[in-house]
PDB file of C-alpha atoms in Angstrom:
ATOM      1  CA  UNK A 224    -118.345  70.060  70.052  1.00 53.00           C
ATOM      2  CA  UNK A 225    -118.615  66.937  68.000  1.00 55.00           C
ATOM      3  CA  UNK A 226    -117.701  63.785  69.974  1.00 59.00           C
ATOM      4  CA  UNK A 227    -117.257  61.623  66.921  1.00 60.00           C
ATOM      5  CA  UNK A 228    -114.443  63.718  65.738  1.00 61.00           C
ATOM      6  CA  UNK A 229    -111.257  61.671  65.850  1.00 61.00           C
ATOM      7  CA  UNK A 230    -108.078  63.268  66.906  1.00 58.00           C
ATOM      8  CA  UNK A 231    -105.153  62.242  64.880  1.00 60.00           C
ATOM      9  CA  UNK A 232    -101.668  62.668  66.179  1.00 51.00           C
ATOM     10  CA  UNK A 233     -98.880  62.678  63.618  1.00 53.00           C
ATOM     11  CA  UNK A 234     -95.269  62.626  64.663  1.00 50.00           C
ATOM     12  CA  UNK A 235     -92.928  64.019  62.155  1.00 57.00           C
ATOM     13  CA  UNK A 236     -89.194  63.384  62.510  1.00 56.00           C
ATOM     14  CA  UNK A 237     -86.160  64.585  60.720  1.00 60.00           C
ATOM     15  CA  UNK A 238     -85.419  61.004  59.719  1.00 59.00           C
ATOM     16  CA  UNK A 239     -88.614  59.364  58.378  1.00 60.00           C
ATOM     17  CA  UNK A 240     -86.956  56.000  57.759  1.00 62.00           C
ATOM     18  CA  UNK A 241     -85.443  55.687  61.297  1.00 63.00           C
ATOM     19  CA  UNK A 242     -88.189  53.410  62.586  1.00 64.00           C
ATOM     20  CA  UNK A 243     -87.839  51.137  59.564  1.00 64.00           C
ATOM     21  CA  UNK A 244     -83.999  51.102  59.893  1.00 60.00           C
ATOM     22  CA  UNK A 245     -84.137  50.200  63.611  1.00 65.00           C
ATOM     23  CA  UNK A 246     -86.578  47.332  63.034  1.00 66.00           C
ATOM     24  CA  UNK A 247     -84.555  46.067  60.101  1.00 62.00           C
ATOM     25  CA  UNK A 248     -81.297  46.326  62.130  1.00 62.00           C
ATOM     26  CA  UNK A 249     -82.851  44.370  65.064  1.00 60.00           C
ATOM     27  CA  UNK A 250     -84.062  41.661  62.698  1.00 63.00           C
ATOM     28  CA  UNK A 251     -80.610  41.295  61.143  1.00 67.00           C
ATOM     29  CA  UNK A 252     -78.956  41.084  64.503  1.00 63.00           C
ATOM     30  CA  UNK A 253     -81.410  38.470  65.786  1.00 60.00           C
ATOM     31  CA  UNK A 254     -80.980  36.476  62.558  1.00 62.00           C
ATOM     32  CA  UNK A 255     -77.171  36.562  62.843  1.00 61.00           C
ATOM     33  CA  UNK A 256     -77.263  35.570  66.550  1.00 59.00           C
ATOM     34  CA  UNK A 257     -79.543  32.608  65.889  1.00 58.00           C
ATOM     35  CA  UNK A 258     -77.171  31.419  63.123  1.00 54.00           C
ATOM     36  CA  UNK A 259     -74.233  31.609  65.517  1.00 50.00           C
ATOM     37  CA  UNK A 260     -75.851  29.484  68.166  1.00 48.00           C
ATOM     38  CA  UNK A 261     -74.207  26.519  69.842  1.00 42.00           C
ATOM     39  CA  UNK A 262     -71.539  25.034  67.700  1.00 44.00           C
ATOM     40  CA  UNK A 263     -69.932  21.662  68.277  1.00 46.00           C
ATOM     41  CA  UNK A 264     -67.812  19.194  66.355  1.00 45.00           C
ATOM     42  CA  UNK A 265     -70.124  16.470  67.715  1.00 48.00           C
ATOM     43  CA  UNK A 266     -72.481  17.018  64.748  1.00 46.00           C
ATOM     44  CA  UNK A 267     -69.696  16.247  62.297  1.00 72.00           C
ATOM     45  CA  UNK A 268     -68.787  12.912  63.882  1.00 78.00           C
ATOM     46  CA  UNK A 269     -70.583   9.758  62.737  1.00 86.00           C
ATOM     47  CA  UNK A 270     -73.136   8.625  65.338  1.00 89.00           C
ATOM     48  CA  UNK A 271     -71.263   5.440  66.161  1.00 92.00           C
ATOM     49  CA  UNK A 272     -68.101   7.412  67.208  1.00 94.00           C
ATOM     50  CA  UNK A 273     -68.443   8.096  70.876  1.00 95.00           C
ATOM     51  CA  UNK A 274     -65.056   7.200  72.399  1.00 97.00           C
ATOM     52  CA  UNK A 275     -61.336   7.337  71.864  1.00 97.00           C
ATOM     53  CA  UNK A 276     -58.318   5.464  73.234  1.00 98.00           C
ATOM     54  CA  UNK A 277     -54.976   7.265  73.434  1.00 98.00           C
ATOM     55  CA  UNK A 278     -51.939   4.935  73.463  1.00 97.00           C
ATOM     56  CA  UNK A 279     -48.669   5.996  74.948  1.00 97.00           C
ATOM     57  CA  UNK A 280     -46.746   7.612  72.113  1.00 98.00           C
ATOM     58  CA  UNK A 281     -43.330   6.219  71.261  1.00 98.00           C
ATOM     59  CA  UNK A 282     -40.205   8.277  72.021  1.00 98.00           C
ATOM     60  CA  UNK A 283     -37.372   8.717  69.518  1.00 98.00           C
ATOM     61  CA  UNK A 284     -35.790  11.585  71.481  1.00 96.00           C
ATOM     62  CA  UNK A 285     -33.237  11.369  74.286  1.00 94.00           C
ATOM     63  CA  UNK A 286     -35.573  13.366  76.521  1.00 93.00           C
ATOM     64  CA  UNK A 287     -37.344  11.044  78.995  1.00 92.00           C
ATOM     65  CA  UNK A 288     -40.965  11.591  80.002  1.00 95.00           C
ATOM     66  CA  UNK A 289     -41.936  13.486  76.823  1.00 97.00           C
ATOM     67  CA  UNK A 290     -44.573  10.928  75.614  1.00 97.00           C
ATOM     68  CA  UNK A 291     -46.110  10.795  79.091  1.00 98.00           C
ATOM     69  CA  UNK A 292     -46.467  14.551  79.123  1.00 98.00           C
ATOM     70  CA  UNK A 293     -47.985  14.606  75.597  1.00 98.00           C
ATOM     71  CA  UNK A 294     -50.444  11.833  76.548  1.00 98.00           C
ATOM     72  CA  UNK A 295     -51.445  13.660  79.700  1.00 98.00           C
ATOM     73  CA  UNK A 296     -52.172  16.843  77.662  1.00 98.00           C
ATOM     74  CA  UNK A 297     -54.102  14.877  75.017  1.00 98.00           C
ATOM     75  CA  UNK A 298     -56.175  12.972  77.602  1.00 98.00           C
ATOM     76  CA  UNK A 299     -57.001  16.196  79.516  1.00 98.00           C
ATOM     77  CA  UNK A 300     -57.903  18.078  76.290  1.00 98.00           C
ATOM     78  CA  UNK A 301     -60.216  15.321  75.083  1.00 97.00           C
ATOM     79  CA  UNK A 302     -61.843  15.125  78.511  1.00 97.00           C
ATOM     80  CA  UNK A 303     -62.299  18.906  78.668  1.00 97.00           C
ATOM     81  CA  UNK A 304     -63.670  18.996  75.134  1.00 95.00           C
ATOM     82  CA  UNK A 305     -66.237  16.344  76.098  1.00 94.00           C
ATOM     83  CA  UNK A 306     -66.999  15.374  72.484  1.00 94.00           C
ATOM     84  CA  UNK A 307     -65.451  11.937  72.800  1.00 96.00           C
ATOM     85  CA  UNK A 308     -65.120   9.823  75.935  1.00 97.00           C
ATOM     86  CA  UNK A 309     -61.581   8.677  76.749  1.00 97.00           C
ATOM     87  CA  UNK A 310     -61.602   4.920  77.344  1.00 97.00           C
ATOM     88  CA  UNK A 311     -59.383   1.831  77.140  1.00 96.00           C
ATOM     89  CA  UNK A 312     -58.492   0.488  73.706  1.00 95.00           C
ATOM     90  CA  UNK A 313     -60.845  -2.473  74.114  1.00 95.00           C
ATOM     91  CA  UNK A 314     -63.865  -0.154  74.389  1.00 96.00           C
ATOM     92  CA  UNK A 315     -62.806   2.554  71.956  1.00 97.00           C
ATOM     93  CA  UNK A 316     -64.306   3.625  68.615  1.00 97.00           C
ATOM     94  CA  UNK A 317     -61.128   5.561  67.681  1.00 97.00           C
ATOM     95  CA  UNK A 318     -57.454   4.821  68.380  1.00 98.00           C
ATOM     96  CA  UNK A 319     -54.920   7.654  68.614  1.00 98.00           C
ATOM     97  CA  UNK A 320     -51.273   6.695  68.510  1.00 98.00           C
ATOM     98  CA  UNK A 321     -47.981   8.170  67.410  1.00 98.00           C
ATOM     99  CA  UNK A 322     -44.324   8.958  67.969  1.00 98.00           C
ATOM    100  CA  UNK A 323     -42.465  11.885  69.391  1.00 98.00           C
ATOM    101  CA  UNK A 324     -39.932  12.025  66.552  1.00 98.00           C
ATOM    102  CA  UNK A 325     -37.568  14.821  67.511  1.00 97.00           C
ATOM    103  CA  UNK A 326     -36.764  17.761  69.708  1.00 97.00           C
ATOM    104  CA  UNK A 327     -34.313  20.011  67.910  1.00 95.00           C
ATOM    105  CA  UNK A 328     -32.680  23.205  69.092  1.00 90.00           C
ATOM    106  CA  UNK A 329     -31.189  25.493  66.473  1.00 85.00           C
ATOM    107  CA  UNK A 330     -29.979  29.091  66.274  1.00 79.00           C
ATOM    108  CA  UNK A 331     -32.744  31.565  65.415  1.00 71.00           C
ATOM    109  CA  UNK A 332     -31.083  34.974  66.074  1.00 71.00           C
ATOM    110  CA  UNK A 333     -27.425  35.597  65.414  1.00 68.00           C
ATOM    111  CA  UNK A 334     -25.837  38.956  66.255  1.00 67.00           C
ATOM    112  CA  UNK A 335     -22.655  40.466  64.903  1.00 67.00           C
ATOM    113  CA  UNK A 336     -19.618  38.371  65.544  1.00 66.00           C
ATOM    114  CA  UNK A 337     -21.741  35.258  64.970  1.00 69.00           C
ATOM    115  CA  UNK A 338     -22.983  35.269  68.534  1.00 68.00           C
ATOM    116  CA  UNK A 339     -26.202  33.310  68.997  1.00 68.00           C
ATOM    117  CA  UNK A 340     -28.689  35.196  71.224  1.00 76.00           C
ATOM    118  CA  UNK A 341     -31.819  33.188  70.665  1.00 84.00           C
ATOM    119  CA  UNK A 342     -32.482  29.564  69.736  1.00 88.00           C
ATOM    120  CA  UNK A 343     -35.616  27.931  68.411  1.00 91.00           C
ATOM    121  CA  UNK A 344     -36.713  24.689  70.022  1.00 94.00           C
ATOM    122  CA  UNK A 345     -38.794  22.543  67.574  1.00 96.00           C
ATOM    123  CA  UNK A 346     -40.788  19.514  68.724  1.00 98.00           C
ATOM    124  CA  UNK A 347     -42.023  17.121  66.053  1.00 98.00           C
ATOM    125  CA  UNK A 348     -44.700  14.498  66.635  1.00 98.00           C
ATOM    126  CA  UNK A 349     -46.192  12.024  64.119  1.00 98.00           C
ATOM    127  CA  UNK A 350     -49.743  10.986  65.033  1.00 98.00           C
ATOM    128  CA  UNK A 351     -52.316   8.790  63.478  1.00 98.00           C
ATOM    129  CA  UNK A 352     -55.959   8.244  64.228  1.00 97.00           C
ATOM    130  CA  UNK A 353     -57.817   5.033  63.264  1.00 97.00           C
ATOM    131  CA  UNK A 354     -61.514   4.298  63.189  1.00 96.00           C
ATOM    132  CA  UNK A 355     -61.567   0.915  64.867  1.00 96.00           C
ATOM    133  CA  UNK A 356     -65.135   0.158  63.640  1.00 94.00           C
ATOM    134  CA  UNK A 357     -64.269   0.562  59.924  1.00 94.00           C
ATOM    135  CA  UNK A 358     -60.463  -0.070  60.137  1.00 94.00           C
ATOM    136  CA  UNK A 359     -59.917   3.223  58.229  1.00 94.00           C
ATOM    137  CA  UNK A 360     -57.108   5.626  59.009  1.00 94.00           C
ATOM    138  CA  UNK A 361     -58.531   9.046  59.510  1.00 93.00           C
ATOM    139  CA  UNK A 362     -55.229  10.882  59.452  1.00 95.00           C
ATOM    140  CA  UNK A 363     -51.509  10.103  59.607  1.00 97.00           C
ATOM    141  CA  UNK A 364     -49.850  13.471  60.072  1.00 97.00           C
ATOM    142  CA  UNK A 365     -46.716  15.172  61.385  1.00 98.00           C
ATOM    143  CA  UNK A 366     -47.258  17.988  63.788  1.00 98.00           C
ATOM    144  CA  UNK A 367     -44.503  20.337  64.885  1.00 96.00           C
ATOM    145  CA  UNK A 368     -44.256  23.493  66.941  1.00 97.00           C
ATOM    146  CA  UNK A 369     -41.391  25.898  67.429  1.00 95.00           C
ATOM    147  CA  UNK A 370     -40.769  27.841  70.660  1.00 95.00           C
ATOM    148  CA  UNK A 371     -38.286  30.698  71.035  1.00 92.00           C
ATOM    149  CA  UNK A 372     -35.616  29.925  73.655  1.00 91.00           C
ATOM    150  CA  UNK A 373     -32.800  31.988  75.034  1.00 87.00           C
ATOM    151  CA  UNK A 374     -29.384  30.773  73.859  1.00 82.00           C
ATOM    152  CA  UNK A 375     -28.292  30.768  77.497  1.00 85.00           C
ATOM    153  CA  UNK A 376     -31.369  28.878  78.742  1.00 87.00           C
ATOM    154  CA  UNK A 377     -30.812  26.148  81.272  1.00 90.00           C
ATOM    155  CA  UNK A 378     -32.551  22.774  81.582  1.00 92.00           C
ATOM    156  CA  UNK A 379     -35.614  24.189  83.355  1.00 93.00           C
ATOM    157  CA  UNK A 380     -36.255  26.741  80.600  1.00 94.00           C
ATOM    158  CA  UNK A 381     -35.728  24.070  77.958  1.00 93.00           C
ATOM    159  CA  UNK A 382     -38.236  21.809  79.708  1.00 95.00           C
ATOM    160  CA  UNK A 383     -40.778  24.612  79.881  1.00 96.00           C
ATOM    161  CA  UNK A 384     -40.305  25.210  76.168  1.00 95.00           C
ATOM    162  CA  UNK A 385     -40.832  21.535  75.420  1.00 97.00           C
ATOM    163  CA  UNK A 386     -43.997  21.500  77.559  1.00 97.00           C
ATOM    164  CA  UNK A 387     -45.337  24.578  75.757  1.00 97.00           C
ATOM    165  CA  UNK A 388     -44.687  22.973  72.383  1.00 97.00           C
ATOM    166  CA  UNK A 389     -46.388  19.729  73.503  1.00 98.00           C
ATOM    167  CA  UNK A 390     -49.524  21.678  74.583  1.00 98.00           C
ATOM    168  CA  UNK A 391     -49.848  23.281  71.169  1.00 98.00           C
ATOM    169  CA  UNK A 392     -49.234  19.966  69.399  1.00 98.00           C
ATOM    170  CA  UNK A 393     -51.819  18.230  71.606  1.00 98.00           C
ATOM    171  CA  UNK A 394     -54.348  20.933  70.698  1.00 97.00           C
ATOM    172  CA  UNK A 395     -53.533  20.496  66.983  1.00 97.00           C
ATOM    173  CA  UNK A 396     -53.982  16.720  67.290  1.00 97.00           C
ATOM    174  CA  UNK A 397     -57.348  17.248  69.067  1.00 97.00           C
ATOM    175  CA  UNK A 398     -58.536  19.504  66.312  1.00 95.00           C
ATOM    176  CA  UNK A 399     -57.316  17.104  63.608  1.00 95.00           C
ATOM    177  CA  UNK A 400     -59.123  14.221  65.259  1.00 94.00           C
ATOM    178  CA  UNK A 401     -62.445  16.049  65.665  1.00 93.00           C
ATOM    179  CA  UNK A 402     -62.167  17.705  62.243  1.00 87.00           C
ATOM    180  CA  UNK A 403     -61.118  14.654  60.281  1.00 67.00           C
ATOM    181  CA  UNK A 404     -64.692  14.003  59.230  1.00 64.00           C
TER     182      UNK A 404
END
């Protein structure tokens, strides 16, 4: 027997391009995952913007405590986001201020006999954000959010609806602030 004889093993499959397809698929997945790496708004902010001050919003509604609740949500969301440090106005790069303009409750669902079964509570907030370094206004916008509310809801349910609307508005203001660049 000849020892120099090479043994060649050939594997034949039903799908000759399977190996190529698997390698190509893995490369595509790895490429997509690397493109979807860590994403942050921090990269879109100018390098000198590191902090924000949030003033107590004015209140044009008869509901007491609404601006304090909104400010608490805003402060907590900015702290949780960790893109900007929340500081006093004297140390801030950005200043966020505004007014809680209205809290309206209006009929949303009316049944036969003109009986209201569901209301819609709408909270409207006007907010502005200023770059204190350049004295430019980044945005001056009105934010509103509507929450369904039972027509027979009491004060506790109404307060919960106001709080829910304020949370959504605070999130919208956070996104507008970080995305204003």
